[in-house]
Structure formats: structure tokens, C-alpha cells
Amino acid sequence: MEIKLQDLTKIFQAKDKTETVAVKSLDITIPSGKLIGLLGPSGCGKSTTLYMIAGLLKPNNGRIFFGDEDVTDMAPEDRGIGLVFQNYALYPHMSVQQNIMFPLENIKVPKDEALVRAQEMADLVGIGDLMSRKPKQLSGGQQQRVAIARALVKKPRVLLLDEPLSNLDARLRLQTREEIKRIQRETGITTIFVTHDQEEAMSISDEIVLMELGEKRQMGEPQDVYDFPNNLFVARFLGTPPINMYDGVISKKNVLVNGKAIGTTKGADGEVFVGIRPEGYIIDKDGPLELTVYMVETIGRDTALIIKVPNTENDTFRVIVDASERIKPGEVVKMKIKPKKMFVFNKETGELIN
Ligand code: ATP
């Protein structure tokens, strides 16, 4: 089921009449059968978007389509959605089985059939042998699986997940996110996954939508968005360690950082931001960048050199090099930028220039 959001806007009005534009003219097409990560910093409008798709919030403007059907004015229960929240929201007094069956009782599915369908869903999410337990007898990850089974048991057209892994510890988060990916693949259900965690979104999603201040900043396959950020916000938001951002100047198609030409661009002369990802450097004795290594972090496969850089926003950068380089603090290393690893941004608009 393809989902299309057309010019979707949500404005909240407080009692004192002050307005918050939570979502602004959002146009997104979510392809059928894909898992889409809705990603952005806290308050960027992810949950509001999800709740409008679910029908729990009414947009001020714009339309929502499931396939060809306009569902904008349809009640949540008629939309055919399964919703999973961060806090599981299971009924504590009911068993796992009763929790999963609950949505079917509401629509009067005969008990025998409901039992079979509940067991199928429990098996699918890997908790088929825990049916008689109460939620408090389960781990957080198991509880979230119950919530996913409950969301899927009605065979929804769309699965909506709002920060479903936030309450889990690091190891369980990894495990459960693999599970969600597997369940999504097996069922082929169009899924929207809200998270503020870029690594989570990138690892699980077929495509990510990056939002800021209620607006879509970029949508695409995770690696494409990482490799080709359209603007400063996207470049900065994706990547750990984060992208290194220099104050730079374009002069006759050369990009200068601290007076040294580090690459070329098609942009017009003027001041710019120059972004280079930590893995975008290469050691080269003739390289234009002369970096004094301040500290060295060993992270196993790679080594992060911590560099103090003048004329930058945060005065330390990380540069990832191969661990075999064995560079020591205090060393001066000459480097150049790998091909296609330099991003030049307009200082006013933040748009990509190169
Ligand atoms: P988070 O990751 O923190 O949940 P989010 O990206 O999901 O953030 P939303 O919850 O969609 O963001 O909120 C978007 C904006 O709308 C925020 O500025 C928020 O304060 C505001 N907002 C959300 N719900 C309401 C409401 N019921 N009344 C007024 N303002 C609201």
C-alpha cells in the first residue's frame, strides 16, 4: 500500500492563541511494501506526522492517501493501521495471548479464529511460547514484540512505529531492530518507523525522510542521503563522528580552507561552509591540509585522530584513519581530501553548492 502525503500541515494552537507549526507543507510518497524511517531532532514533527497518518490528529491542510483512497477524513479505526508506541501500552492484567487477541475481539472475530491468528502473530515475532505470561513477566524487548504482534493481528494495511526501541537497552535495541526488519520483510507491510536516532534509522530503513522544523529536508536511501546530503542540516545530522565543518572561501573555483586550496567547485566566489566527513581524508605527504594530532582514539578497526582546528565551530575534529597507521599525539600529518568527499554549502541558505 503506497502512502502519499500531500501538502500536509499541522498547526497547534495554545490557550493563549500562540501557534506552533509542527508540520509544514509536507509532501512525501512512501512506496508500497517499504520500511521508511522518519528521522529528525526532537520537536521536528515526526510524531505529529505519524499521528496524522494514523488519524489521531487532524491536519489543518493537505491530504493523506493510502493507495488511491483519500483517508484524510477517515476515522483511525477505519484506516487499517497498526500502531506501536515507545511505551508498549500493553494491558497489564491480561496475558500475552489476551493482549494480542484484543483488537480481534473488538471487531468480533470468532474466538477459534482469533486464537489461531494470535498464535500466528506471536510465532512471527518470536514469542509464541510466552502466551500465558503477563506483561510484567516479560523483558522490555519481549513486551515490544507483543505490542508489534497486537498491531499486526488485524492485518493492517500500514504499520506505524513511534520510537519503538527507545525503552530498550543497547543490546536489545540492536536485536529488536533486526527483528522489526525481518518481520517487515516477511509480512511485506508498508511501515513507517519514527526515531531521532540516525544510526537506527539508517540501519533499518529502505529509505529515510529527514525532517527539521516540520519540513522535509531530504528523502532517499540511507547511503545516498549520507553520501550526497542536499544541505547543511542533513550533512550535520547524519554521521558519527559528525562531519567536520570548516569556514571556507571560494576563489576562482578553488575551495580554500585556512588559505590552502583543498579542492575545486563550480560555485561563485564568496564565503562558504566546507564539510568533510571523518573518513573523507587521506594521508598524503603533498596534501594541502597540515593537521596536528592532539589525541588518538583507538576504536579497533579504525583509529580516530583528534585534531584541533582553527576557524571552526567546535575546535576539535575527528579524522578516521586505518589503525595500522600508528600515529602518535603531537605528530603533524599531511592530508588531502578523498574524491567526492568534500561538500561545499551556501552560508546563508545551507544548500549544497558543489
Ligand atoms: P520527539 O522526538 O521529541 O517526540 P517529534 O519530532 O516527534 O519530537 P512532535 O511531537 O511531532 O515532534 O512535535 C512537533 C512540534 O509540535 C513541537 O514543537 C511540539 O512542541 C509541538 N506539539 C506537539 N504536540 C502538541 C500539542 N498537542 N500542542 C501544542 N504543541 C504541540
CSV table of C-alpha atoms and ligand atoms in Angstrom, one decimal:
chain,number,residue,atom,x,y,z
A,1,MET,CA,0.0,0.0,0.0
A,2,GLU,CA,1.6,3.3,-1.1
A,3,ILE,CA,1.1,6.2,1.2
A,4,LYS,CA,1.1,9.7,-0.1
A,5,LEU,CA,1.2,12.8,2.0
A,6,GLN,CA,0.3,15.9,0.0
A,7,ASP,CA,1.0,19.4,1.3
A,8,LEU,CA,0.3,18.2,4.9
A,9,THR,CA,0.3,20.9,7.6
A,10,LYS,CA,-0.4,20.8,11.3
A,11,ILE,CA,-0.6,23.8,13.5
A,12,PHE,CA,-1.2,23.6,17.2
A,13,GLN,CA,-2.8,26.5,18.9
A,14,ALA,CA,-2.2,27.0,22.7
A,15,LYS,CA,-4.8,28.6,25.0
A,16,ASP,CA,-3.1,32.0,24.7
A,17,LYS,CA,-3.6,31.6,20.9
A,18,THR,CA,0.2,31.2,20.2
A,19,GLU,CA,0.7,28.9,17.3
A,20,THR,CA,3.2,26.1,16.7
A,21,VAL,CA,3.6,24.9,13.1
A,22,ALA,CA,4.5,21.3,13.9
A,23,VAL,CA,4.4,20.1,10.3
A,24,LYS,CA,4.7,22.3,7.3
A,25,SER,CA,3.6,21.5,3.7
A,26,LEU,CA,4.9,18.0,3.8
A,27,ASP,CA,5.0,16.1,0.5
A,28,ILE,CA,6.1,12.5,0.8
A,29,THR,CA,5.4,9.4,-1.2
A,30,ILE,CA,6.1,6.2,0.7
A,31,PRO,CA,6.4,3.3,-1.7
A,32,SER,CA,4.4,0.2,-1.1
A,33,GLY,CA,6.0,-2.6,1.0
A,34,LYS,CA,8.9,-0.5,2.1
A,35,LEU,CA,10.2,0.4,5.6
A,36,ILE,CA,10.6,4.2,5.9
A,37,GLY,CA,12.5,5.9,8.7
A,38,LEU,CA,11.1,9.2,9.7
A,39,LEU,CA,14.1,10.9,11.3
A,40,GLY,CA,15.0,14.2,12.8
A,41,PRO,CA,15.8,16.0,16.1
A,42,SER,CA,13.3,16.3,18.9
A,43,GLY,CA,10.4,18.5,18.1
A,44,CYS,CA,10.8,18.4,14.3
A,45,GLY,CA,7.3,17.0,13.8
A,46,LYS,CA,7.9,13.2,13.3
A,47,SER,CA,5.3,12.1,15.8
A,48,THR,CA,2.8,14.6,14.6
A,49,THR,CA,3.2,13.3,11.1
A,50,LEU,CA,2.7,9.8,12.2
A,51,TYR,CA,-0.4,10.6,14.2
A,52,MET,CA,-1.9,12.4,11.2
A,53,ILE,CA,-1.3,9.3,9.1
A,54,ALA,CA,-2.9,7.2,11.9
A,55,GLY,CA,-5.9,9.6,12.1
A,56,LEU,CA,-5.3,10.5,15.7
A,57,LEU,CA,-4.6,14.1,14.7
A,58,LYS,CA,-6.4,16.1,12.0
A,59,PRO,CA,-4.3,18.1,9.6
A,60,ASN,CA,-5.0,21.8,9.1
A,61,ASN,CA,-4.3,21.4,5.5
A,62,GLY,CA,-3.3,18.8,3.0
A,63,ARG,CA,-4.4,15.3,2.1
A,64,ILE,CA,-3.3,11.7,3.0
A,65,PHE,CA,-3.8,8.9,0.6
A,66,PHE,CA,-3.5,5.1,1.1
A,67,GLY,CA,-3.1,3.9,-2.4
A,68,ASP,CA,-5.8,5.8,-4.4
A,69,GLU,CA,-8.0,6.2,-1.4
A,70,ASP,CA,-8.1,9.6,0.3
A,71,VAL,CA,-8.2,8.7,4.1
A,72,THR,CA,-7.8,12.3,5.4
A,73,ASP,CA,-11.2,12.4,6.9
A,74,MET,CA,-11.5,8.7,7.8
A,75,ALA,CA,-11.6,7.6,11.5
A,76,PRO,CA,-8.5,5.9,12.8
A,77,GLU,CA,-10.2,2.5,13.2
A,78,ASP,CA,-11.3,2.5,9.6
A,79,ARG,CA,-7.9,3.2,8.1
A,80,GLY,CA,-6.4,-0.3,8.6
A,81,ILE,CA,-3.3,0.8,10.6
A,82,GLY,CA,-1.3,-0.9,13.3
A,83,LEU,CA,0.3,1.4,15.7
A,84,VAL,CA,3.2,0.7,18.1
A,85,PHE,CA,4.3,3.1,20.8
A,86,GLN,CA,7.5,3.6,22.7
A,87,ASN,CA,5.9,2.5,26.0
A,88,TYR,CA,4.3,-0.7,24.6
A,89,ALA,CA,0.9,0.2,26.1
A,90,LEU,CA,0.0,-3.4,26.9
A,91,TYR,CA,-2.9,-4.2,29.3
A,92,PRO,CA,-1.1,-5.3,32.5
A,93,HIS,CA,-3.9,-7.6,33.8
A,94,MET,CA,-4.2,-9.5,30.5
A,95,SER,CA,-1.9,-12.4,29.3
A,96,VAL,CA,0.2,-12.1,26.2
A,97,GLN,CA,-2.4,-14.1,24.3
A,98,GLN,CA,-5.3,-11.8,25.5
A,99,ASN,CA,-3.3,-8.7,24.6
A,100,ILE,CA,-2.7,-9.9,21.1
A,101,MET,CA,-6.3,-11.1,20.6
A,102,PHE,CA,-7.8,-7.9,22.0
A,103,PRO,CA,-8.1,-6.0,18.7
A,104,LEU,CA,-9.9,-9.0,17.2
A,105,GLU,CA,-12.4,-9.2,20.0
A,106,ASN,CA,-13.3,-5.6,19.2
A,107,ILE,CA,-14.2,-6.5,15.6
A,108,LYS,CA,-16.0,-9.7,16.7
A,109,VAL,CA,-13.7,-12.2,15.1
A,110,PRO,CA,-14.8,-15.7,16.3
A,111,LYS,CA,-12.8,-17.0,19.3
A,112,ASP,CA,-11.3,-20.0,17.5
A,113,GLU,CA,-10.1,-17.9,14.6
A,114,ALA,CA,-8.7,-15.2,16.9
A,115,LEU,CA,-6.7,-17.9,18.8
A,116,VAL,CA,-5.2,-19.1,15.6
A,117,ARG,CA,-4.3,-15.7,14.4
A,118,ALA,CA,-2.9,-14.6,17.7
A,119,GLN,CA,-0.6,-17.7,17.8
A,120,GLU,CA,0.5,-17.0,14.2
A,121,MET,CA,1.5,-13.4,15.1
A,122,ALA,CA,3.2,-14.5,18.3
A,123,ASP,CA,5.2,-17.0,16.4
A,124,LEU,CA,6.1,-14.4,13.7
A,125,VAL,CA,7.5,-12.1,16.3
A,126,GLY,CA,9.2,-14.9,18.3
A,127,ILE,CA,7.2,-15.0,21.5
A,128,GLY,CA,4.9,-18.0,20.6
A,129,ASP,CA,5.9,-19.8,23.8
A,130,LEU,CA,5.1,-17.0,26.1
A,131,MET,CA,1.4,-16.7,25.6
A,132,SER,CA,0.2,-17.3,29.1
A,133,ARG,CA,2.6,-14.8,30.7
A,134,LYS,CA,1.6,-11.3,31.9
A,135,PRO,CA,3.4,-8.3,30.5
A,136,LYS,CA,5.4,-7.7,33.8
A,137,GLN,CA,6.8,-11.2,33.4
A,138,LEU,CA,8.5,-10.2,30.1
A,139,SER,CA,11.6,-8.3,29.2
A,140,GLY,CA,11.2,-4.9,27.5
A,141,GLY,CA,12.1,-6.4,24.2
A,142,GLN,CA,9.5,-9.2,24.6
A,143,GLN,CA,6.9,-6.7,25.6
A,144,GLN,CA,7.6,-4.7,22.5
A,145,ARG,CA,7.2,-7.9,20.4
A,146,VAL,CA,3.8,-8.4,22.0
A,147,ALA,CA,2.9,-4.8,21.0
A,148,ILE,CA,4.0,-5.5,17.4
A,149,ALA,CA,2.0,-8.8,17.3
A,150,ARG,CA,-1.0,-6.9,18.6
A,151,ALA,CA,-0.6,-4.2,15.9
A,152,LEU,CA,-0.3,-6.8,13.2
A,153,VAL,CA,-3.1,-9.2,14.2
A,154,LYS,CA,-5.8,-7.2,12.4
A,155,LYS,CA,-3.7,-7.5,9.2
A,156,PRO,CA,-3.3,-3.7,8.8
A,157,ARG,CA,-2.5,-2.0,5.5
A,158,VAL,CA,0.2,0.1,7.2
A,159,LEU,CA,2.3,-0.4,10.3
A,160,LEU,CA,3.3,2.8,12.2
A,161,LEU,CA,6.0,2.6,14.8
A,162,ASP,CA,6.7,5.6,17.1
A,163,GLU,CA,10.2,5.3,18.7
A,164,PRO,CA,9.6,1.6,19.4
A,165,LEU,CA,13.1,0.9,20.7
A,166,SER,CA,13.7,3.8,22.9
A,167,ASN,CA,12.9,2.0,26.2
A,168,LEU,CA,15.3,-0.9,25.4
A,169,ASP,CA,18.9,-1.2,26.5
A,170,ALA,CA,21.6,-1.0,23.8
A,171,ARG,CA,21.9,-4.7,23.1
A,172,LEU,CA,18.2,-5.3,23.0
A,173,ARG,CA,17.7,-2.3,20.7
A,174,LEU,CA,20.0,-3.9,18.2
A,175,GLN,CA,18.3,-7.2,18.4
A,176,THR,CA,14.8,-5.8,18.3
A,177,ARG,CA,15.6,-3.6,15.3
A,178,GLU,CA,16.8,-6.7,13.4
A,179,GLU,CA,13.6,-8.4,14.3
A,180,ILE,CA,11.5,-5.5,13.1
A,181,LYS,CA,13.3,-5.5,9.8
A,182,ARG,CA,12.7,-9.3,9.5
A,183,ILE,CA,9.0,-9.0,10.4
A,184,GLN,CA,8.6,-6.2,7.9
A,185,ARG,CA,10.2,-8.2,5.2
A,186,GLU,CA,8.2,-11.3,5.9
A,187,THR,CA,4.9,-9.5,6.0
A,188,GLY,CA,5.7,-7.0,3.2
A,189,ILE,CA,3.7,-4.4,5.1
A,190,THR,CA,4.4,-0.7,4.4
A,191,THR,CA,5.9,0.5,7.6
A,192,ILE,CA,6.8,3.9,9.0
A,193,PHE,CA,9.4,4.0,11.8
A,194,VAL,CA,9.8,7.2,13.8
A,195,THR,CA,13.1,7.7,15.5
A,196,HIS,CA,15.5,10.5,16.4
A,197,ASP,CA,18.4,8.0,16.3
A,198,GLN,CA,20.2,8.4,13.0
A,199,GLU,CA,22.1,5.1,13.2
A,200,GLU,CA,18.9,3.3,14.0
A,201,ALA,CA,17.0,4.9,11.1
A,202,MET,CA,19.9,4.3,8.6
A,203,SER,CA,20.4,0.7,9.6
A,204,ILE,CA,16.7,-0.4,9.4
A,205,SER,CA,15.2,1.7,6.7
A,206,ASP,CA,14.8,1.2,2.9
A,207,GLU,CA,14.6,5.0,2.7
A,208,ILE,CA,14.8,7.7,5.3
A,209,VAL,CA,13.0,11.0,5.4
A,210,LEU,CA,14.9,13.7,7.3
A,211,MET,CA,12.8,16.4,8.9
A,212,GLU,CA,13.7,19.7,10.5
A,213,LEU,CA,11.3,22.3,11.9
A,214,GLY,CA,8.3,20.5,10.5
A,215,GLU,CA,9.7,20.3,7.0
A,216,LYS,CA,11.2,17.6,4.9
A,217,ARG,CA,14.9,18.3,4.2
A,218,GLN,CA,15.8,15.2,2.2
A,219,MET,CA,14.4,11.7,1.4
A,220,GLY,CA,16.3,8.8,-0.1
A,221,GLU,CA,18.1,5.6,0.5
A,222,PRO,CA,20.2,5.9,3.7
A,223,GLN,CA,23.6,5.6,2.0
A,224,ASP,CA,22.6,8.1,-0.7
A,225,VAL,CA,21.5,10.7,1.8
A,226,TYR,CA,24.7,10.2,3.7
A,227,ASP,CA,26.9,10.4,0.6
A,228,PHE,CA,25.0,13.2,-1.1
A,229,PRO,CA,23.5,15.5,1.5
A,230,ASN,CA,21.5,18.3,-0.1
A,231,ASN,CA,22.0,20.8,2.6
A,232,LEU,CA,23.9,21.7,5.8
A,233,PHE,CA,21.3,20.3,8.2
A,234,VAL,CA,21.4,16.8,6.6
A,235,ALA,CA,25.2,16.8,6.4
A,236,ARG,CA,25.4,17.6,10.1
A,237,PHE,CA,22.6,15.4,11.3
A,238,LEU,CA,23.9,12.2,9.8
A,239,GLY,CA,27.2,10.6,10.7
A,240,THR,CA,29.1,9.6,13.9
A,241,PRO,CA,31.6,11.0,14.4
A,242,PRO,CA,29.9,14.0,12.8
A,243,ILE,CA,31.0,15.8,9.7
A,244,ASN,CA,33.8,18.3,10.1
A,245,MET,CA,32.6,21.7,9.0
A,246,TYR,CA,35.2,24.4,8.0
A,247,ASP,CA,34.8,28.1,7.3
A,248,GLY,CA,35.9,28.3,3.7
A,249,VAL,CA,36.2,30.6,0.7
A,250,ILE,CA,35.6,30.0,-3.0
A,251,SER,CA,38.1,31.9,-5.1
A,252,LYS,CA,38.2,31.3,-8.8
A,253,LYS,CA,36.6,27.8,-8.5
A,254,ASN,CA,39.1,26.8,-5.8
A,255,VAL,CA,37.9,25.9,-2.4
A,256,LEU,CA,40.2,27.4,0.3
A,257,VAL,CA,40.4,26.4,3.9
A,258,ASN,CA,42.8,28.4,6.1
A,259,GLY,CA,44.2,29.8,2.9
A,260,LYS,CA,45.0,26.4,1.3
A,261,ALA,CA,43.2,25.1,-1.8
A,262,ILE,CA,41.7,21.7,-0.8
A,263,GLY,CA,39.6,21.1,-3.9
A,264,THR,CA,37.6,22.7,-6.7
A,265,THR,CA,33.9,23.7,-7.1
A,266,LYS,CA,31.5,25.1,-9.6
A,267,GLY,CA,30.3,27.8,-7.1
A,268,ALA,CA,30.8,31.5,-7.4
A,269,ASP,CA,33.4,33.4,-5.3
A,270,GLY,CA,32.4,34.0,-1.7
A,271,GLU,CA,32.4,32.6,1.8
A,272,VAL,CA,31.1,29.1,2.3
A,273,PHE,CA,31.0,26.2,4.7
A,274,VAL,CA,33.1,23.2,3.7
A,275,GLY,CA,32.1,19.8,5.1
A,276,ILE,CA,34.4,16.8,5.2
A,277,ARG,CA,33.3,13.5,6.8
A,278,PRO,CA,35.9,12.0,9.2
A,279,GLU,CA,36.5,9.2,6.7
A,280,GLY,CA,37.0,11.6,3.9
A,281,TYR,CA,40.7,12.3,4.4
A,282,ILE,CA,43.7,10.5,3.1
A,283,ILE,CA,47.3,10.8,4.3
A,284,ASP,CA,49.4,12.3,1.6
A,285,LYS,CA,52.8,14.0,2.1
A,286,ASP,CA,51.9,16.6,-0.5
A,287,GLY,CA,48.4,17.2,0.8
A,288,PRO,CA,47.2,20.7,1.5
A,289,LEU,CA,46.0,20.1,5.0
A,290,GLU,CA,48.5,20.0,7.8
A,291,LEU,CA,46.9,18.5,10.8
A,292,THR,CA,48.4,18.5,14.3
A,293,VAL,CA,47.2,15.4,16.1
A,294,TYR,CA,46.0,16.3,19.6
A,295,MET,CA,44.8,13.0,20.8
A,296,VAL,CA,44.4,9.5,19.3
A,297,GLU,CA,41.3,7.3,19.9
A,298,THR,CA,41.7,3.6,19.1
A,299,ILE,CA,38.4,2.1,18.1
A,300,GLY,CA,39.5,-1.3,16.9
A,301,ARG,CA,39.3,-1.4,13.1
A,302,ASP,CA,40.0,2.3,12.7
A,303,THR,CA,41.8,5.0,14.6
A,304,ALA,CA,40.3,8.4,15.2
A,305,LEU,CA,42.8,11.3,15.2
A,306,ILE,CA,41.5,14.2,17.2
A,307,ILE,CA,42.7,17.4,15.6
A,308,LYS,CA,42.5,21.0,16.9
A,309,VAL,CA,41.4,23.2,14.0
A,310,PRO,CA,41.4,27.0,14.0
A,311,ASN,CA,38.5,28.9,12.5
A,312,THR,CA,35.9,26.2,13.0
A,313,GLU,CA,32.7,25.9,15.0
A,314,ASN,CA,33.8,23.2,17.5
A,315,ASP,CA,37.5,23.4,17.8
A,316,THR,CA,38.2,19.6,17.6
A,317,PHE,CA,37.6,17.4,14.6
A,318,ARG,CA,37.9,13.7,14.2
A,319,VAL,CA,39.7,12.2,11.3
A,320,ILE,CA,39.4,8.4,10.8
A,321,VAL,CA,42.5,6.6,9.5
A,322,ASP,CA,43.4,3.0,9.3
A,323,ALA,CA,44.6,1.6,12.6
A,324,SER,CA,47.8,0.4,11.0
A,325,GLU,CA,49.0,4.0,10.6
A,326,ARG,CA,50.0,4.1,14.3
A,327,ILE,CA,50.0,7.9,14.6
A,328,LYS,CA,51.1,9.4,17.9
A,329,PRO,CA,49.7,12.5,19.6
A,330,GLY,CA,51.7,15.6,18.7
A,331,GLU,CA,52.5,14.4,15.2
A,332,VAL,CA,51.8,16.6,12.2
A,333,VAL,CA,50.1,14.7,9.4
A,334,LYS,CA,49.6,16.0,5.9
A,335,MET,CA,46.4,15.0,4.2
A,336,LYS,CA,44.3,15.6,1.2
A,337,ILE,CA,40.6,15.1,0.7
A,338,LYS,CA,39.3,11.9,-1.0
A,339,PRO,CA,37.5,12.4,-4.3
A,340,LYS,CA,33.8,13.4,-3.9
A,341,LYS,CA,34.2,13.7,-0.1
A,342,MET,CA,34.1,17.5,0.1
A,343,PHE,CA,30.8,19.3,0.4
A,344,VAL,CA,30.5,23.0,-0.2
A,345,PHE,CA,27.5,24.8,1.3
A,346,ASN,CA,26.0,28.2,0.8
A,347,LYS,CA,26.5,30.1,4.1
A,348,GLU,CA,23.1,31.8,4.0
A,349,THR,CA,20.7,29.1,2.7
A,350,GLY,CA,22.7,26.0,3.7
A,351,GLU,CA,22.1,24.5,0.3
A,352,LEU,CA,24.8,22.3,-1.3
A,353,ILE,CA,26.8,24.1,-3.9
A,354,ASN,CA,29.3,21.5,-5.4
B,1,ATP,P1,10.1,14.0,19.7
B,1,ATP,O1,11.2,13.2,19.1
B,1,ATP,O2,10.6,14.8,20.9
B,1,ATP,O3,8.9,13.2,20.1
B,1,ATP,P2,8.9,15.0,17.3
B,1,ATP,O4,9.8,15.2,16.2
B,1,ATP,O5,8.1,13.7,17.3
B,1,ATP,O6,9.7,15.1,18.7
B,1,ATP,P3,6.4,16.4,17.6
B,1,ATP,O7,6.0,15.6,18.8
B,1,ATP,O8,5.7,16.0,16.3
B,1,ATP,O9,7.9,16.3,17.4
B,1,ATP,O10,6.2,17.9,17.9
B,1,ATP,C1,6.4,18.9,16.9
B,1,ATP,C2,6.2,20.3,17.4
B,1,ATP,O11,4.8,20.4,17.8
B,1,ATP,C3,6.9,20.5,18.7
B,1,ATP,O12,7.3,21.9,18.7
B,1,ATP,C4,5.9,20.3,19.8
B,1,ATP,O13,6.2,21.0,20.9
B,1,ATP,C5,4.6,20.7,19.1
B,1,ATP,N1,3.5,20.0,19.6
B,1,ATP,C6,3.3,18.6,19.6
B,1,ATP,N2,2.1,18.3,20.1
B,1,ATP,C7,1.5,19.5,20.5
B,1,ATP,C8,0.3,19.8,21.1
B,1,ATP,N3,-0.7,18.9,21.4
B,1,ATP,N4,0.0,21.1,21.4
B,1,ATP,C9,0.9,22.0,21.1
B,1,ATP,N5,2.1,21.8,20.5
B,1,ATP,C10,2.4,20.5,20.2
